[in-house]
XYZ file of C-alpha atoms in Angstrom:
465
model
C -209.735 -204.150 -83.726
C -210.506 -207.840 -83.876
C -212.716 -210.074 -81.781
C -212.887 -213.813 -81.912
C -216.299 -215.334 -82.407
C -217.657 -216.850 -79.221
C -219.987 -219.752 -78.590
C -221.120 -221.982 -75.775
C -221.798 -225.732 -76.030
C -225.464 -226.527 -75.524
C -224.924 -228.333 -72.238
C -223.623 -225.169 -70.574
C -226.457 -222.798 -71.518
C -230.218 -222.633 -71.420
C -230.539 -220.906 -74.752
C -228.523 -220.546 -77.916
C -225.717 -218.033 -77.524
C -225.575 -215.516 -80.395
C -221.946 -215.208 -81.557
C -220.135 -211.932 -81.243
C -218.700 -211.198 -84.655
C -215.437 -209.399 -85.257
C -215.380 -205.663 -85.674
C -213.695 -205.530 -89.034
C -212.512 -201.947 -89.158
C -211.866 -198.894 -87.056
C -211.456 -195.676 -89.021
C -210.305 -192.378 -87.531
C -212.384 -189.404 -88.667
C -210.234 -186.325 -88.532
C -213.092 -183.938 -89.378
C -212.651 -180.374 -88.318
C -210.154 -180.955 -85.502
C -208.328 -177.672 -85.164
C -206.671 -178.490 -81.860
C -205.165 -181.624 -80.403
C -206.238 -180.824 -76.857
C -209.794 -180.851 -75.552
C -210.935 -178.074 -73.232
C -213.353 -180.245 -71.219
C -212.045 -182.928 -68.888
C -213.233 -184.762 -65.781
C -210.791 -185.247 -62.924
C -211.948 -188.597 -61.527
C -209.337 -188.576 -58.751
C -211.368 -186.049 -56.764
C -213.558 -187.203 -53.887
C -216.854 -185.940 -55.316
C -217.219 -185.291 -59.031
C -219.934 -183.074 -60.496
C -221.408 -185.002 -63.456
C -220.647 -183.484 -66.850
C -223.774 -182.487 -68.842
C -223.599 -184.370 -72.146
C -226.048 -184.619 -75.043
C -226.276 -187.977 -76.806
C -228.447 -187.776 -79.915
C -230.051 -190.690 -81.742
C -227.671 -191.922 -84.415
C -229.158 -191.069 -87.807
C -229.987 -194.180 -89.839
C -230.019 -194.573 -93.597
C -232.767 -197.230 -93.441
C -235.371 -198.524 -90.989
C -232.958 -201.202 -89.733
C -230.134 -198.710 -89.367
C -232.400 -196.177 -87.636
C -233.525 -198.706 -85.036
C -229.914 -199.695 -84.397
C -228.921 -196.033 -84.159
C -231.563 -195.286 -81.542
C -230.611 -198.375 -79.542
C -226.888 -197.548 -79.694
C -227.465 -193.983 -78.483
C -229.626 -195.275 -75.628
C -226.959 -197.703 -74.410
C -224.231 -195.034 -74.643
C -226.288 -192.576 -72.582
C -227.109 -195.260 -69.996
C -223.454 -196.337 -69.683
C -222.211 -192.784 -69.188
C -224.950 -191.946 -66.690
C -224.314 -195.110 -64.679
C -220.638 -194.162 -64.266
C -221.723 -191.181 -62.185
C -219.375 -188.920 -64.145
C -221.836 -187.814 -66.823
C -225.354 -186.380 -66.829
C -227.087 -187.105 -70.159
C -229.469 -184.292 -71.048
C -233.141 -185.152 -71.622
C -233.685 -185.436 -75.372
C -236.902 -183.432 -75.060
C -234.698 -180.399 -74.384
C -232.793 -180.718 -77.672
C -233.220 -177.757 -80.003
C -231.281 -179.093 -82.983
C -232.754 -182.332 -84.321
C -230.687 -185.462 -84.797
C -231.415 -185.405 -88.511
C -229.658 -182.061 -88.860
C -226.425 -183.411 -87.450
C -225.113 -184.507 -90.829
C -223.691 -180.999 -90.974
C -221.582 -179.151 -88.422
C -223.539 -178.893 -85.139
C -225.154 -175.580 -84.249
C -223.147 -175.240 -81.073
C -225.190 -172.298 -79.806
C -228.271 -174.528 -79.622
C -226.392 -176.974 -77.404
C -224.922 -174.265 -75.172
C -228.446 -172.970 -74.495
C -229.380 -176.289 -72.856
C -226.060 -176.377 -70.953
C -224.535 -179.301 -72.868
C -220.769 -179.264 -72.440
C -220.194 -182.264 -74.686
C -222.152 -183.596 -77.649
C -222.250 -187.094 -79.144
C -223.664 -187.477 -82.631
C -223.594 -190.400 -85.008
C -224.989 -192.179 -88.017
C -225.617 -195.786 -88.955
C -226.056 -197.527 -92.282
C -226.274 -201.053 -93.632
C -223.619 -201.408 -96.316
C -223.718 -203.626 -99.416
C -222.364 -206.773 -97.734
C -224.983 -206.575 -94.968
C -222.698 -205.237 -92.292
C -223.655 -202.293 -90.102
C -221.451 -199.220 -90.300
C -221.554 -197.086 -87.155
C -219.917 -193.669 -87.062
C -219.788 -191.255 -84.145
C -218.247 -187.934 -83.212
C -217.648 -186.357 -79.825
C -217.672 -182.551 -79.697
C -216.538 -180.019 -77.100
C -219.503 -177.645 -77.276
C -217.829 -174.541 -75.819
C -214.622 -174.692 -77.860
C -216.572 -176.014 -80.891
C -213.884 -178.615 -81.462
C -214.210 -182.270 -82.403
C -212.562 -184.367 -79.704
C -212.757 -187.773 -81.341
C -214.403 -189.476 -84.310
C -214.451 -193.182 -85.165
C -216.318 -195.634 -87.358
C -216.927 -199.362 -86.896
C -218.159 -202.155 -89.146
C -220.003 -205.102 -87.614
C -223.026 -207.351 -88.072
C -226.364 -205.736 -87.147
C -226.952 -208.070 -84.186
C -223.728 -206.820 -82.602
C -224.909 -203.233 -82.145
C -224.822 -203.438 -78.327
C -221.131 -204.360 -78.318
C -220.406 -201.359 -80.549
C -222.301 -199.103 -78.120
C -220.098 -200.301 -75.246
C -216.915 -199.706 -77.259
C -218.050 -196.183 -78.177
C -218.882 -195.527 -74.511
C -215.341 -196.554 -73.573
C -213.883 -194.238 -76.216
C -215.891 -191.268 -74.909
C -215.007 -192.064 -71.290
C -211.298 -192.273 -72.089
C -211.242 -189.102 -74.197
C -212.809 -187.005 -71.449
C -211.330 -188.597 -68.300
C -207.963 -189.668 -69.705
C -208.420 -193.207 -68.320
C -209.586 -196.450 -69.898
C -213.284 -197.239 -69.703
C -214.897 -200.436 -68.459
C -218.146 -200.735 -70.413
C -217.034 -203.409 -72.899
C -216.722 -205.991 -70.132
C -218.662 -208.826 -68.551
C -219.510 -210.056 -65.076
C -219.497 -213.719 -64.098
C -221.253 -214.624 -60.861
C -223.052 -217.379 -58.946
C -226.796 -217.407 -59.615
C -228.961 -218.956 -56.937
C -232.602 -220.005 -56.929
C -234.642 -218.214 -54.249
C -235.409 -220.340 -51.222
C -239.047 -220.932 -52.205
C -238.324 -221.551 -55.915
C -238.659 -224.868 -57.656
C -237.331 -226.233 -60.902
C -233.984 -226.097 -62.654
C -230.908 -226.547 -60.493
C -232.428 -227.779 -57.229
C -231.314 -231.295 -56.333
C -229.521 -233.195 -53.577
C -226.098 -232.246 -54.925
C -227.089 -228.621 -55.411
C -229.894 -227.809 -52.967
C -229.661 -224.055 -53.545
C -229.647 -224.237 -57.335
C -226.285 -222.474 -57.680
C -225.203 -221.989 -61.312
C -222.539 -219.948 -63.011
C -223.981 -217.063 -65.000
C -222.459 -214.332 -67.132
C -223.729 -211.008 -68.450
C -222.547 -207.696 -69.811
C -221.547 -205.163 -67.154
C -224.959 -203.490 -67.528
C -226.867 -206.726 -66.890
C -227.747 -207.421 -70.532
C -226.970 -210.558 -72.589
C -227.474 -212.720 -69.522
C -226.895 -216.479 -69.876
C -225.986 -219.481 -67.749
C -222.682 -221.320 -68.090
C -223.495 -224.387 -65.983
C -226.665 -226.424 -65.845
C -227.157 -226.621 -62.086
C -226.603 -230.350 -61.643
C -223.657 -229.665 -59.323
C -222.836 -226.925 -56.839
C -220.527 -224.156 -58.105
C -218.658 -221.549 -56.048
C -216.394 -218.485 -56.314
C -215.678 -217.895 -60.024
C -212.558 -215.822 -60.842
C -211.713 -214.144 -64.158
C -208.315 -214.326 -65.775
C -206.784 -210.830 -66.151
C -205.511 -211.663 -69.643
C -208.102 -213.977 -71.226
C -211.853 -214.467 -71.362
C -211.339 -217.407 -69.051
C -212.479 -218.208 -65.522
C -211.673 -220.600 -62.732
C -214.379 -221.859 -60.447
C -214.804 -224.474 -57.775
C -217.246 -227.369 -57.705
C -217.455 -230.663 -55.833
C -216.709 -234.109 -57.216
C -217.349 -237.034 -54.842
C -217.441 -234.543 -51.971
C -213.984 -233.162 -52.791
C -213.354 -229.605 -54.026
C -212.466 -229.641 -57.717
C -211.202 -226.599 -59.623
C -212.109 -226.033 -63.264
C -210.892 -223.650 -65.940
C -213.623 -222.530 -68.317
C -212.927 -220.646 -71.572
C -215.749 -218.199 -72.296
C -214.752 -217.829 -75.970
C -214.768 -221.514 -76.846
C -216.808 -223.132 -74.100
C -213.945 -225.524 -73.421
C -213.738 -226.729 -69.839
C -210.691 -228.288 -68.194
C -210.256 -229.916 -64.799
C -207.376 -228.223 -63.026
C -207.332 -230.713 -60.198
C -208.875 -231.929 -56.964
C -207.854 -229.878 -53.934
C -209.064 -231.305 -50.608
C -209.274 -228.579 -48.009
C -209.905 -225.750 -50.483
C -212.829 -223.439 -49.707
C -212.474 -220.790 -52.425
C -211.468 -220.975 -56.069
C -207.926 -219.774 -56.822
C -207.074 -216.437 -58.401
C -204.929 -215.953 -61.489
C -201.574 -214.231 -61.534
C -201.459 -210.983 -63.563
C -199.987 -212.779 -66.605
C -202.568 -215.574 -66.362
C -199.857 -218.257 -66.154
C -200.211 -219.132 -62.479
C -202.921 -219.430 -59.890
C -202.686 -218.696 -56.192
C -204.896 -220.418 -53.627
C -205.295 -221.517 -50.033
C -205.668 -225.135 -48.943
C -205.987 -226.823 -45.572
C -203.640 -229.753 -45.042
C -203.627 -231.555 -41.696
C -206.072 -228.947 -40.427
C -203.822 -225.995 -41.251
C -204.669 -223.536 -44.047
C -201.686 -222.270 -46.053
C -201.184 -220.414 -49.335
C -199.905 -222.150 -52.468
C -199.145 -221.148 -56.040
C -199.484 -223.422 -59.090
C -197.810 -223.073 -62.481
C -200.593 -223.760 -65.008
C -198.158 -225.096 -67.615
C -196.266 -227.575 -65.434
C -198.957 -228.078 -62.721
C -196.172 -227.755 -60.127
C -197.531 -226.530 -56.774
C -195.335 -224.533 -54.383
C -196.178 -223.630 -50.788
C -195.722 -219.959 -49.873
C -196.728 -219.680 -46.195
C -195.677 -221.850 -43.291
C -197.575 -220.801 -40.193
C -199.855 -222.424 -37.642
C -202.502 -219.741 -38.260
C -205.193 -219.734 -40.969
C -203.817 -218.051 -44.119
C -206.360 -217.626 -46.903
C -207.844 -215.433 -49.701
C -204.592 -214.529 -51.520
C -204.498 -211.994 -54.359
C -201.521 -210.927 -56.499
C -200.472 -207.320 -56.986
C -200.640 -206.290 -60.672
C -196.831 -206.455 -60.952
C -196.922 -210.009 -59.466
C -194.197 -209.078 -56.973
C -196.457 -209.035 -53.920
C -199.433 -210.947 -52.524
C -202.121 -209.760 -50.126
C -204.003 -212.279 -47.963
C -205.887 -212.497 -44.700
C -204.678 -214.373 -41.635
C -205.449 -214.727 -37.931
C -201.766 -215.117 -37.045
C -201.964 -211.945 -34.956
C -204.927 -213.164 -32.934
C -207.707 -211.776 -35.158
C -208.455 -211.884 -38.869
C -206.364 -209.162 -40.516
C -204.749 -208.333 -43.870
C -201.107 -209.099 -44.602
C -198.785 -208.486 -47.558
C -195.770 -210.620 -48.519
C -193.544 -210.871 -51.542
C -194.386 -213.452 -54.206
C -191.874 -215.939 -52.708
C -193.692 -215.902 -49.359
C -191.066 -213.757 -47.625
C -191.250 -210.411 -45.787
C -194.741 -210.899 -44.353
C -196.150 -207.732 -42.803
C -199.547 -206.760 -41.421
C -201.279 -203.813 -43.099
C -204.728 -203.590 -41.424
C -205.019 -202.121 -37.931
C -208.588 -200.837 -37.710
C -211.323 -202.174 -35.464
C -212.970 -205.373 -36.653
C -212.024 -208.317 -38.852
C -210.837 -208.059 -42.477
C -211.331 -210.583 -45.285
C -211.388 -211.219 -49.084
C -208.684 -208.717 -50.082
C -208.351 -207.994 -53.818
C -205.556 -205.892 -55.303
C -206.647 -203.165 -57.711
C -205.477 -203.609 -61.340
C -203.960 -200.124 -60.990
C -201.893 -201.301 -58.020
C -202.781 -198.286 -55.880
C -205.446 -199.823 -53.619
C -206.595 -203.062 -52.010
C -210.333 -203.690 -51.630
C -211.616 -205.794 -48.753
C -214.613 -206.926 -46.730
C -214.725 -205.800 -43.095
C -216.868 -207.006 -40.202
C -217.142 -204.584 -37.302
C -219.848 -204.002 -34.711
C -222.089 -206.637 -36.256
C -222.087 -204.841 -39.635
C -220.335 -205.614 -42.915
C -218.405 -203.038 -44.950
C -216.729 -202.847 -48.348
C -213.618 -200.712 -48.129
C -210.284 -199.863 -49.703
C -206.814 -199.073 -48.353
C -203.387 -198.381 -49.780
C -200.975 -201.350 -50.030
C -199.136 -200.127 -46.929
C -202.408 -200.065 -44.955
C -202.811 -196.284 -44.897
C -205.801 -194.343 -46.176
C -208.498 -196.851 -45.216
C -211.932 -195.790 -46.502
C -215.236 -197.618 -46.074
C -217.423 -197.251 -49.165
C -220.517 -199.361 -48.458
C -222.209 -200.772 -45.357
C -225.054 -203.212 -44.692
C -226.247 -206.234 -42.746
C -224.152 -208.436 -45.034
C -222.048 -207.348 -48.006
C -219.068 -209.301 -49.337
C -216.901 -210.289 -52.284
C -215.570 -207.080 -53.918
C -214.226 -207.311 -57.475
C -212.530 -204.514 -59.444
C -213.404 -203.035 -62.814
C -210.429 -203.354 -65.216
C -209.664 -199.633 -64.862
C -209.608 -199.843 -61.054
C -212.271 -197.166 -60.527
C -215.400 -199.202 -59.700
C -216.152 -202.172 -57.432
C -218.904 -204.763 -57.674
C -219.946 -206.760 -54.601
C -222.983 -208.659 -53.391
C -225.437 -207.602 -50.707
C -227.731 -209.956 -48.820
C -230.903 -208.479 -47.369
C -232.289 -209.278 -43.954
C -235.911 -210.354 -43.519
C -235.852 -212.067 -40.121
C -234.091 -211.611 -36.794
C -231.432 -214.194 -37.583
C -230.779 -212.582 -40.949
C -232.172 -215.433 -43.018
C -234.535 -215.221 -45.938
C -233.145 -212.112 -47.563
C -232.420 -211.800 -51.269
C -228.798 -211.608 -52.446
C -228.113 -209.038 -55.189
C -225.150 -207.467 -56.989
C -224.256 -203.826 -56.465
C -221.594 -201.486 -57.808
C -219.938 -198.464 -56.240
C -217.169 -196.161 -57.429
C -214.199 -195.035 -55.387
C -215.918 -191.809 -54.322
C -218.484 -193.893 -52.427
C -221.279 -191.710 -53.844
C -222.455 -193.764 -56.819
C -223.946 -197.009 -55.507
C -226.259 -198.936 -57.848
C -227.910 -202.326 -58.082
C -227.016 -204.493 -61.084
C -230.153 -206.376 -62.181
C -230.055 -210.179 -62.262
C -232.986 -212.567 -62.881
C -232.420 -214.456 -59.622
C -230.346 -214.135 -56.462
C -226.673 -213.405 -57.131
C -223.352 -213.596 -55.277
C -219.574 -213.934 -55.762
C -219.112 -211.606 -58.767
C -215.935 -211.432 -60.839
C -215.259 -208.687 -63.398
C -213.669 -209.508 -66.753
C -210.867 -207.582 -68.434
C -211.837 -205.573 -71.494
C -213.069 -207.936 -74.219
C -210.354 -208.285 -76.906
């Protein structure tokens, strides 16, 4: 497994960005695996999942530095699994067998007594070249079988990234689906209304800046300096790259920003655009809506040739397009039927059909990376909702509700959504803080994602390569 080193130029950050260094090796540990099939699994397709009790011990360190890293890694793994809603880490005070004794085969009876169905153990050491070696094993406590065992080499400062990768490996082994912990969230950070300082000026009165962080809120940093207004960032599905919209001489301008290199490129000026475009599934095109002569239509641009092609031709407002993961279809919202509803068409702009028929208005549709669902924002009865439906419009489910919630974005495995929620502190709804929240498809695991200031317009990255 290889990762490119990443850096940000000084003008796009408020502090020096510590590079992520390549994981130089992944080694399978066969151990005492007497069966190829685990007995414990979690079916995450069910409506309400009972969390699996899991014990995550401190990783045993061979030195003070390694011990600290081992404790930190175990803490992040436990927090990731708990936050998914699918796992229930057992309080370490209940452990009977100590972490130090885990160099040998676990005493499975001690773990069954405290109702642990799965056990994670590990060790860390600093090797001769200064790298950190991290090894872990996942055990099925009742069958007494090792389910998976891996080792990673990295620099000591990169321990958090290793913890996310291990979390993904555990999640996948037990659920059968890819994890989403080794990912990042880009969003629009906004100074509170009564704040002063960085980012508040005539061109950017609300202090809006692009910010990025790990999916758990850690490693937070700013990508833009706040001198100009930024809006609606979108992640590429194939690269650590985003598009976002800003204003240049009062005209919307779209940028492409490479998170790995810090390189920024002007994609073009697009008068009449109100939201940044979204990438196609292969990352080679972008799809967007623009208003020409007072009429909003949907267009697609080839990023290599910069050729723009119009897809819709209608007197109504067509906006917020999003590709299906196979790139053969596009979902968008339009008022062509008299109210704002969701429509699907093929990628050439043909065969347009309405898919939403519930009460209220629908907006900001986003196709799941799995292709099975479309997330949306809904306004009905003076309340906002985040919901999902099948691509044919059936199976509509509303997952979250509030005074104002908008902008859903999918995790790369299509099982979790992040959106932003704006609180209400006065009768007209003004003055409330805007924060990021996540919820899974069961609708039972809703959590706030901490950010240092107000936050909106999140976009979820693919898994970091």
